[in-house]
Coordinates of C-alpha atoms in Angstrom, one line a residue:
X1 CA -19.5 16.7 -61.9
X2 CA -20.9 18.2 -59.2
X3 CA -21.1 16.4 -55.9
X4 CA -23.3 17.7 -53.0
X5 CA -20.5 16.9 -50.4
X6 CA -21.9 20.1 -49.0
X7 CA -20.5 20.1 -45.3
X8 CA -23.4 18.0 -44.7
X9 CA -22.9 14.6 -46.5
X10 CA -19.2 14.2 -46.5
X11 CA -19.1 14.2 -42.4
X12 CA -22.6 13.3 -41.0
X13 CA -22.0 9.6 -42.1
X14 CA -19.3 9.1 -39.7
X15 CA -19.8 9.1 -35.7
X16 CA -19.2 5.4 -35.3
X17 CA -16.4 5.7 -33.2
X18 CA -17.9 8.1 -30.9
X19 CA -19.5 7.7 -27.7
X20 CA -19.5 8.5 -23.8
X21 CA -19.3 6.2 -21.9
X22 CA -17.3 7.9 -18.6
X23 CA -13.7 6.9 -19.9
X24 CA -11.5 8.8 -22.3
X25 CA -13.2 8.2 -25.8
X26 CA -15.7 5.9 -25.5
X27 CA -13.8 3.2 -23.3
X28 CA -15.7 1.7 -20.8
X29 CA -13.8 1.3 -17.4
X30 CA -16.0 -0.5 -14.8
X31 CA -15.1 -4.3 -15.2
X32 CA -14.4 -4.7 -11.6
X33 CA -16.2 -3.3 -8.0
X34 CA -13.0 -4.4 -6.2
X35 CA -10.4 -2.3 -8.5
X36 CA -12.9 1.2 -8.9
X37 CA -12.5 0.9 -4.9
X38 CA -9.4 2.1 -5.4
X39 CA -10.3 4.7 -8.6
X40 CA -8.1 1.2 -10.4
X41 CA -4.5 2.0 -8.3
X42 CA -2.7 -1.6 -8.2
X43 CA -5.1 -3.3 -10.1
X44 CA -2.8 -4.6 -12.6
X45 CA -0.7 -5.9 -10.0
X46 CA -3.1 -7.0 -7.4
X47 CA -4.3 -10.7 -7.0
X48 CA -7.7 -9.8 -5.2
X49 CA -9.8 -11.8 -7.4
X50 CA -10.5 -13.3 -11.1
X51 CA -11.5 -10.1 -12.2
X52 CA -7.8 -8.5 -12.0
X53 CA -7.2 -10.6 -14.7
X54 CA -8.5 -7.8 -17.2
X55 CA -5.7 -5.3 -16.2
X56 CA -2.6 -8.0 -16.2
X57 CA -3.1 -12.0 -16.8
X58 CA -0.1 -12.3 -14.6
X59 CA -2.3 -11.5 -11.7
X60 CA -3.7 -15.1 -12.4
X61 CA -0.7 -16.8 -10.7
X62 CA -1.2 -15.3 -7.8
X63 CA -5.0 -17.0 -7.5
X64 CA -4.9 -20.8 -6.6
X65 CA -8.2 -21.4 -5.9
X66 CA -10.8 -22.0 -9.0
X67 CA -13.2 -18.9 -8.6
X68 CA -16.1 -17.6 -10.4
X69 CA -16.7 -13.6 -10.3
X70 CA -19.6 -11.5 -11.4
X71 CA -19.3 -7.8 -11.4
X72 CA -22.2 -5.4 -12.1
X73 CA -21.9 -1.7 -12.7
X74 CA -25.0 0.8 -12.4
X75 CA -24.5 3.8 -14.1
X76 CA -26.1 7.9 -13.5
X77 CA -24.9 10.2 -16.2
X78 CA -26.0 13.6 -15.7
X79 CA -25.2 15.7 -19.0
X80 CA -26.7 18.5 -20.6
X81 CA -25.9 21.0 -23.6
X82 CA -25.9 25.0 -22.9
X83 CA -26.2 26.6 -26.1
X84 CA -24.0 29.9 -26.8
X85 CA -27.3 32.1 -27.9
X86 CA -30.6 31.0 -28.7
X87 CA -31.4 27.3 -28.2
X88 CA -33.8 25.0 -29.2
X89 CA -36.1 23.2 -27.1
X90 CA -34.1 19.4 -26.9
X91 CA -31.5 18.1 -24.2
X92 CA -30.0 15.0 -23.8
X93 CA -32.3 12.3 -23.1
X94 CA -31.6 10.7 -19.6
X95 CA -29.1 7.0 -20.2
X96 CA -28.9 4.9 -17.3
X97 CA -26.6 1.9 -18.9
X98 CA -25.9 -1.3 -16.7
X99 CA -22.9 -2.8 -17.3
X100 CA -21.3 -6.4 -16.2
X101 CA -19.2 -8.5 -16.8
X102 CA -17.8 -12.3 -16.1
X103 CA -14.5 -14.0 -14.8
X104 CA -13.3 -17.2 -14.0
X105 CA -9.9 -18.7 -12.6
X106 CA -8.9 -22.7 -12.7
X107 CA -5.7 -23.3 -11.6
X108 CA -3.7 -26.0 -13.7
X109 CA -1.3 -26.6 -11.0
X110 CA 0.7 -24.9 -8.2
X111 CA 2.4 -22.6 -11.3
X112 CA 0.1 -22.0 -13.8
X113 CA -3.5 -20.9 -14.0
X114 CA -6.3 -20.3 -16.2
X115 CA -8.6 -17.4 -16.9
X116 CA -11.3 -16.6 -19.3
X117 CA -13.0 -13.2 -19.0
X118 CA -16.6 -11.8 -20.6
X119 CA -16.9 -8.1 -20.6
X120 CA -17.6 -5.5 -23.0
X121 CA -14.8 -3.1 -23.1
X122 CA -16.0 -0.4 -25.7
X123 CA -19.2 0.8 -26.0
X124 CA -21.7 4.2 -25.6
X125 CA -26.0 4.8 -25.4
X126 CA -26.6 8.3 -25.9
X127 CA -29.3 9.7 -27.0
X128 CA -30.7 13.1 -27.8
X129 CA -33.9 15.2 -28.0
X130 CA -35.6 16.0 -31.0
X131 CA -34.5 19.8 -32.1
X132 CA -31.0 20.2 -29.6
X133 CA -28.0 22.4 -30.1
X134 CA -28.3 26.2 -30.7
X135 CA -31.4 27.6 -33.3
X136 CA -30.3 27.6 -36.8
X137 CA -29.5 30.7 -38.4
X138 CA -27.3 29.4 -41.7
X139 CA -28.4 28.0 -45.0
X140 CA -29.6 24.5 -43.8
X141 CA -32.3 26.0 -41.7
X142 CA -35.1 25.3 -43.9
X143 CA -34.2 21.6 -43.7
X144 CA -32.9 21.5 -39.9
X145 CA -34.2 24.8 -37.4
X146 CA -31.5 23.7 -34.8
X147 CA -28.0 22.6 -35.4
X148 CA -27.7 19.7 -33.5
X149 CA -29.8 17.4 -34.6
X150 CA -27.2 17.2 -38.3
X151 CA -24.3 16.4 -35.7
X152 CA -25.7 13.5 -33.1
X153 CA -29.4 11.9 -32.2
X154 CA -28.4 8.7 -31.3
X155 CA -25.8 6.5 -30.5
X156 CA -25.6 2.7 -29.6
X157 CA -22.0 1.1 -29.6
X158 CA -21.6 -2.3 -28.7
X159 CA -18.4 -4.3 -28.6
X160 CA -18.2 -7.9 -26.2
X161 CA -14.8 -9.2 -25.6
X162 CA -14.1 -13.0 -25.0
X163 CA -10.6 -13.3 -23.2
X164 CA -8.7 -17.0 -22.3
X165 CA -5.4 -16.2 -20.9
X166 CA -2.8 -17.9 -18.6
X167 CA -0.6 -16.8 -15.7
X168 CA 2.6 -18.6 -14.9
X169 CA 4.4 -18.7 -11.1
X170 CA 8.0 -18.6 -13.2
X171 CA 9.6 -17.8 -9.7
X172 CA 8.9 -16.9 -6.1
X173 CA 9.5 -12.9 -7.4
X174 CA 7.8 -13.0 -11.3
X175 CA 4.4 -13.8 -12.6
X176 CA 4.2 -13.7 -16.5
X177 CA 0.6 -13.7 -18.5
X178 CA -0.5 -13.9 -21.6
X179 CA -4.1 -13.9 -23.5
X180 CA -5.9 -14.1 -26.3
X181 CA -9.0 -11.8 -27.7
X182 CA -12.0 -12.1 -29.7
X183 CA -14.0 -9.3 -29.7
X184 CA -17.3 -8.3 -31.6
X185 CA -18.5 -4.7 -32.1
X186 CA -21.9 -3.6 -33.2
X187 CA -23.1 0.4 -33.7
X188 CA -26.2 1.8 -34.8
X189 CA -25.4 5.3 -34.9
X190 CA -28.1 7.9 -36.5
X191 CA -28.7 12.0 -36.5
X192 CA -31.0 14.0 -38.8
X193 CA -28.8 13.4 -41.9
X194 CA -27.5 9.8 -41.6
X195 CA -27.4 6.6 -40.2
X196 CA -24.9 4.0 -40.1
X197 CA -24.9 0.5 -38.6
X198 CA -22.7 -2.0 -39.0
X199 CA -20.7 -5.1 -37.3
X200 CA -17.5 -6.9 -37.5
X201 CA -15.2 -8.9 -35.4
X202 CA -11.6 -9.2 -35.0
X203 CA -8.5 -10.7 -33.1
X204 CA -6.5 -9.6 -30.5
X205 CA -3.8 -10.5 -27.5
X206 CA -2.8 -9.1 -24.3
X207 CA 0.4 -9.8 -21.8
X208 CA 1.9 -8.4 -18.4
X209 CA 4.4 -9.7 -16.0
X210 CA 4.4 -8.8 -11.9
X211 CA 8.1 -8.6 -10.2
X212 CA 8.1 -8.3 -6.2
X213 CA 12.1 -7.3 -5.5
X214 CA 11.3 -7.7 -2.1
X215 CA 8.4 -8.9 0.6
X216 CA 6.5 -5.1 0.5
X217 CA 7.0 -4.0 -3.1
X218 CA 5.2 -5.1 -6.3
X219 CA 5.2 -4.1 -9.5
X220 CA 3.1 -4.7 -12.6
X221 CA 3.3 -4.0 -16.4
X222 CA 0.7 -5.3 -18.8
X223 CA -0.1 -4.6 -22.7
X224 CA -3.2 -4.7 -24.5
X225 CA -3.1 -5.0 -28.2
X226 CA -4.9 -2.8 -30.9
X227 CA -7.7 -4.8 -32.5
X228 CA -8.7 -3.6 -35.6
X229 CA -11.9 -4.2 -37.7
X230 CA -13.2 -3.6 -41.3
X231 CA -17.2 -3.2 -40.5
X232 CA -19.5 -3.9 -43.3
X233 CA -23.3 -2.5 -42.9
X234 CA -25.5 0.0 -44.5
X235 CA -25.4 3.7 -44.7
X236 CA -28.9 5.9 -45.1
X237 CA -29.0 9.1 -46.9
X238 CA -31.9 10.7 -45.6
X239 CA -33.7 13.0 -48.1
X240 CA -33.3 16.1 -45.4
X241 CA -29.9 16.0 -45.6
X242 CA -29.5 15.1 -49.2
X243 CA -31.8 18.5 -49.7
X244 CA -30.0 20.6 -47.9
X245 CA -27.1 19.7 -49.4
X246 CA -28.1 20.3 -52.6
X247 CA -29.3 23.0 -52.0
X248 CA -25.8 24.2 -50.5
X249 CA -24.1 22.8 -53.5
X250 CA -26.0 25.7 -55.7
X251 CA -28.3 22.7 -56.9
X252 CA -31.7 25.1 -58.5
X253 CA -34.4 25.0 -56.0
X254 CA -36.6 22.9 -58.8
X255 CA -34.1 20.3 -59.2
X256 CA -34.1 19.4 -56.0
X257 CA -36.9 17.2 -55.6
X258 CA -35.1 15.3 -58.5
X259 CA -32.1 14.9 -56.8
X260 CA -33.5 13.7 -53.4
X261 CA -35.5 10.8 -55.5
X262 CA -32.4 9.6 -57.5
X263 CA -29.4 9.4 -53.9
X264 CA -31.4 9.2 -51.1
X265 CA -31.7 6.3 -49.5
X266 CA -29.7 3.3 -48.6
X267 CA -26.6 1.5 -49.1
X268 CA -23.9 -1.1 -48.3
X269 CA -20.7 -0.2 -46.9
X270 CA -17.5 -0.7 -45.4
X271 CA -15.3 1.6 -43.3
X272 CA -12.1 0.4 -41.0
X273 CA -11.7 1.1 -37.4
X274 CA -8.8 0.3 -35.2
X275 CA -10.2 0.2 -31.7
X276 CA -6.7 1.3 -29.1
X277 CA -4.0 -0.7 -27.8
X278 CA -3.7 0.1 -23.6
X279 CA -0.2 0.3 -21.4
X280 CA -1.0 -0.5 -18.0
X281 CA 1.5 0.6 -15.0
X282 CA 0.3 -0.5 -11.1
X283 CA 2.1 -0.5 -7.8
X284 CA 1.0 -2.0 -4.6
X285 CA 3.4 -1.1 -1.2
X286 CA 3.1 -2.4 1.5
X287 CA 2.6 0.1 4.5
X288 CA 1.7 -2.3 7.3
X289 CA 0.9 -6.0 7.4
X290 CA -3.2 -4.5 6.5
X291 CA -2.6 -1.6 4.8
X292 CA -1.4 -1.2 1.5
X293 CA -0.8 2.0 -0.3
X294 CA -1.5 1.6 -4.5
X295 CA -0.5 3.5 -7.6
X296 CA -1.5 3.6 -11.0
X297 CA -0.8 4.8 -14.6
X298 CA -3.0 3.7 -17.8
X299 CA -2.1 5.2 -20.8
X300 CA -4.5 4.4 -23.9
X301 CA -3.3 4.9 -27.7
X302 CA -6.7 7.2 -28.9
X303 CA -4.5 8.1 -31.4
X304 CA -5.0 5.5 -33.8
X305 CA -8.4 7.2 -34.6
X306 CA -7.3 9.4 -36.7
X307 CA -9.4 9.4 -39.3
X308 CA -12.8 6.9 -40.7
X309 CA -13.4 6.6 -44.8
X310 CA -16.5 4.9 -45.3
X311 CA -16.8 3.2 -48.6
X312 CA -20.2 2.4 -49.8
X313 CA -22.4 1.5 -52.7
X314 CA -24.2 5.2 -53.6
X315 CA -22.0 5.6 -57.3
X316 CA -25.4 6.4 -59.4
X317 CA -25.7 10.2 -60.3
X318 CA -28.3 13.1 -60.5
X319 CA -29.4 15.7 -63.3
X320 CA -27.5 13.7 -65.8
X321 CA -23.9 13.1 -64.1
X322 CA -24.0 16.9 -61.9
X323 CA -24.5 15.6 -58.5
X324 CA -23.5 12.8 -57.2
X325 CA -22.8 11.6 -53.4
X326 CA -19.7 12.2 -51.5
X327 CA -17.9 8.7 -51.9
X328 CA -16.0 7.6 -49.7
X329 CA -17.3 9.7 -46.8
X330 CA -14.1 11.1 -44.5
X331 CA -14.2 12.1 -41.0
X332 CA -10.9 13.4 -39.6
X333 CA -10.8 12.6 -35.6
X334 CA -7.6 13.6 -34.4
X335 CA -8.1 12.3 -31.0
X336 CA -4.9 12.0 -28.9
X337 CA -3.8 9.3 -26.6
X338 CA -5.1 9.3 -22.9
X339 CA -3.7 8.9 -19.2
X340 CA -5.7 8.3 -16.3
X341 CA -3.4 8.7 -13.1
X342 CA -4.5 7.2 -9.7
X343 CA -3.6 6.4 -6.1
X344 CA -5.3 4.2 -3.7
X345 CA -5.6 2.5 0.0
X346 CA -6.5 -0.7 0.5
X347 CA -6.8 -1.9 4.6
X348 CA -8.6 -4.8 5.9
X349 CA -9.9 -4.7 9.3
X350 CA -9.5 -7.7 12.2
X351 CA -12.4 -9.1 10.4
X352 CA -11.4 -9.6 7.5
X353 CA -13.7 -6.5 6.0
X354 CA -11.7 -4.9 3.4
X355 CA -11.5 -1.1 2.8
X356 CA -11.0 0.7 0.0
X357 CA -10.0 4.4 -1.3
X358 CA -9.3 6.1 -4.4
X359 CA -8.7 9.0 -6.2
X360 CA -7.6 9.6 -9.9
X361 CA -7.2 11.9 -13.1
X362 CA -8.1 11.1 -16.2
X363 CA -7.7 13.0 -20.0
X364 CA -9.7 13.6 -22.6
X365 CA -9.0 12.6 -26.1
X366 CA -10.6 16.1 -27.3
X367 CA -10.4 19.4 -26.7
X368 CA -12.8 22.2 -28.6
X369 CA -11.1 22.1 -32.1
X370 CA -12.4 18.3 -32.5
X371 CA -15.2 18.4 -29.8
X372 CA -17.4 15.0 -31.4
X373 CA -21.1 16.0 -30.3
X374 CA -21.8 12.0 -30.0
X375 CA -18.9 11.9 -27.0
X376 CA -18.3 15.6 -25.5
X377 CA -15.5 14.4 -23.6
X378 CA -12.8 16.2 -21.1
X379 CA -10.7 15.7 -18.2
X380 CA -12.0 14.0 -15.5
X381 CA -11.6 13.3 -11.7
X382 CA -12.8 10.0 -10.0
X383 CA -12.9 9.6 -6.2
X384 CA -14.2 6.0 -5.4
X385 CA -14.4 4.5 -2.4
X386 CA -15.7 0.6 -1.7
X387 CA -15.4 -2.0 0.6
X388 CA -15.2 -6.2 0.9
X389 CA -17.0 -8.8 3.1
X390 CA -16.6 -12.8 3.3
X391 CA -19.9 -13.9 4.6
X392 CA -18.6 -17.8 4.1
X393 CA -15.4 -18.9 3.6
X394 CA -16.4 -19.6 -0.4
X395 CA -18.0 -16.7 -0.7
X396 CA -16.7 -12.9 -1.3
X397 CA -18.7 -9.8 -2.2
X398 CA -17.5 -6.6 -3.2
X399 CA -19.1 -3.3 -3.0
X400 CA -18.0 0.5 -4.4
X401 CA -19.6 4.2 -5.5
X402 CA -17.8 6.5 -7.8
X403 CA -18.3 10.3 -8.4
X404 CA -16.9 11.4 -11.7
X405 CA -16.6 14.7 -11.9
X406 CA -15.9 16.2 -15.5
X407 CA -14.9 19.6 -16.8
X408 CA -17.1 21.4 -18.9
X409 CA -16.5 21.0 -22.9
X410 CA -16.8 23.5 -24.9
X411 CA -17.4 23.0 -28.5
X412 CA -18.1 24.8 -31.5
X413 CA -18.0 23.2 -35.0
X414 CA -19.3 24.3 -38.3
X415 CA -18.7 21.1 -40.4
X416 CA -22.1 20.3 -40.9
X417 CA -23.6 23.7 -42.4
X418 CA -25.2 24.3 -39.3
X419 CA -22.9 26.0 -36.3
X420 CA -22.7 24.2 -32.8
X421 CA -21.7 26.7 -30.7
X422 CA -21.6 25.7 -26.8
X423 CA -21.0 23.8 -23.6
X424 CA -21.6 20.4 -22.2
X425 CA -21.8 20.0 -18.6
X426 CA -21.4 16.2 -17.6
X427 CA -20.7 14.4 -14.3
X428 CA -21.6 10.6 -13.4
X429 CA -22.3 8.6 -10.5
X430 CA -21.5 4.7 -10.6
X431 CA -22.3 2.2 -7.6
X432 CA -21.1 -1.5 -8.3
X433 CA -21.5 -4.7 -6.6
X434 CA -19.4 -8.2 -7.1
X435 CA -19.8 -11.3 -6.1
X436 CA -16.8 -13.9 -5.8
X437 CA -17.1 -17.5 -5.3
X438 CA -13.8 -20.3 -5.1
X439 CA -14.7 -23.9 -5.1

């Protein structure tokens, strides 16, 4: 039998687990203004406010007030594509995404408190213009005159994380925490071949202690687990790309027609995705009795995407049992596991007004061998800076900008029949604002 896996069909169906969202992978970072004031140094080890909770539930103990924070991210993302050789006319279409989230602390009693936090930890919108990447010169041109279109269009990841946890006073010198996760992810991911959507939701836990050896030193450790999903939804052949295939496949020009009628089209199916586990490291010294200098290390396990198979419902054949779709679908992703490195002040002034400064380094999961045209990431630098008022005594708001600077990604990849030969250019700019309130 023949299939028409081409290098069209057996890789277009999969970019689910693609994005850019201004993390490594498609992580997204900004769930609190007060911790990207210090590029997230001692945030995991910091009891600022209920929205530390997300890097360490031990960071609960240290809160024995009830309090109720909101933060809200605005996001610039300034990318574009330059094509190695003759381009087409299509860019990257210009994303602003807003992203918040929700925290809340009650304590129990002088020991133990209790958090719940709403936030969406994974996610990408991109989007692309019609007719992007370089001008197609290879066998697929007929059916797609630039190459980028096959690899990336659009993307829309959604994933909202629902977190109860608890942190326990165990003595005057250790805070332990511990959480639970439900999590729900939803992607509609489509380019001139495919299109996939799908949802599922899953389980998963998190836990961290804090240890102070002494009045100026404090350490924090914290574990989020792996959560992984098996996503049921519907996969779309589109007849380009089930043309050009055939066509690739050696399929006779006047069969084609005849092929494209009997597997385009759509149909269910499943696929498996194990979203990564995250190690969180944070230090907070104590310089002077207002200044504090912070530290941290975040080291997320990318590489448990190695690889998507999509199973889905597309058995029937063509020209009496010669052609057939690719089934299951594989992508290999290869993406390695990420650190982002940072270092931060924190000083509060007479009044009360905090300061804040930070500066990290971040890695990319990729480099030009597995380039993913839905999430051209690479190493990164933040510098962040923010700041803290108390207008009332109930009431706290938090305010902070980020520059992201990224190195350009090259990428060339020739998995598709159509060659992507170039450069992204990307950097970001983020402002955020928080608002606290204890009762």
């Amino acid at each position: 039998m023949m299939k028409i896996r081409g290098t069209l069909l057996a890789t277009s169906v999969l970019s689910l687990a693609s994005g850019s969202a201004f993390a490594s992978g498609f992580g997204v970072s900004y769930q609190s203004v007060s911790a990207m004031g210090t590029a997230y140094a001692g945030s995991g080890v910091l009891s600022e406010d209920a929205t530390n909770q997300w890097y360490n539930p031990a960071t609960l103990a240290g809160l024995h007030d009830t309090q109720f924070s909101l933060a809200t991210h605005q996001v610039w993302i300034d990318t574009s594509f330059k094509a190695d050789g003759a381009s087409g006319p299509g860019d990257f279409e210009d994303v602003e995404p807003f992203v918040g989230s929700v925290f809340m602390a009650m304590p129990f009693n002088d020991r133990i408190t209790f958090g719940l936090g709403i936030n969406a930890p994974f996610g990408t919108k991109i989007e692309y213009e019609d007719n992007w990447g370089n001008v197609n010169a290879g066998p697929s041109a007929p059916f797609f005159p630039t190459t980028g279109d096959p690899y990336a269009q659009t993307s829309d990841v959604k994933t909202i994380n629902v977190n109860p946890a608890m942190g326990i006073q165990v003595t005057d010198n250790l805070r332990l925490g511990v959480g639970l996760n439900y999590q729900r992810i939803e992607a509609d991911i489509e380019n001139s071949a495919t299109r996939l959507e799908g949802d599922d939701d899953a389980f998963g836990w998190n836990a961290g202690l804090t240890f102070s050896p002494d009045d100026n030193n404090h350490f924090g450790v914290a574990y989020r687990s792996e959560i992984s999903y098996d996503i049921d939804g519907d996969i779309t052949f589109k007849d380009a790309a089930v043309a050009a295939s055939a066509a690739g496949a050696g399929v006779p020009a006047a069969a084609i027609p005849t092929v494209v009628a009997d597997l385009a089209g759509k149909y269910s199916g499943k696929t498996s995705l194990d979203l990564p586990a995250v190690l969180q490291l944070s230090y907070a010294g104590d310089l002077t009795d207002r200044t504090q200098l912070l530290l941290g290390v975040e080291h997320t396990y990318w590489s448990s995407l190695d690889r998507l198979v999509v199973e889905h419902s597309g058995t029937q054949t063509s020209l009496g049992g010669m052609a057939s779709l690719p089934n299951p679908s594989i992508e290999e992703f290869d993406w390695d596991d990420t650190t982002r490195y940072s270092v931060g002040l924190r000083h509060t002034l007479p009044s009360d007004t905090v300061l804040r400064f930070g500066l990290a380094k971040e890695e990319s999961t990729q480099s030009s061998d597995n380039r993913s045209a839905i999430s051209p990431d690479s190493d990164r630098v933040w510098a962040t800076l923010g700041a803290g008022f108390r207008p009332t005594e109930n009431l706290s708001i938090d305010v902070a900008y980020a520059h992201i600077w990224v190195d350009d990604a090259d990428v060339y990849k020739t998995s598709r029949g159509a060659v992507l030969d170039g450069t992204y250019e990307l950097d970001a700019n983020v402002i955020g604002a928080q608002l606290n309130y204890t009762f």
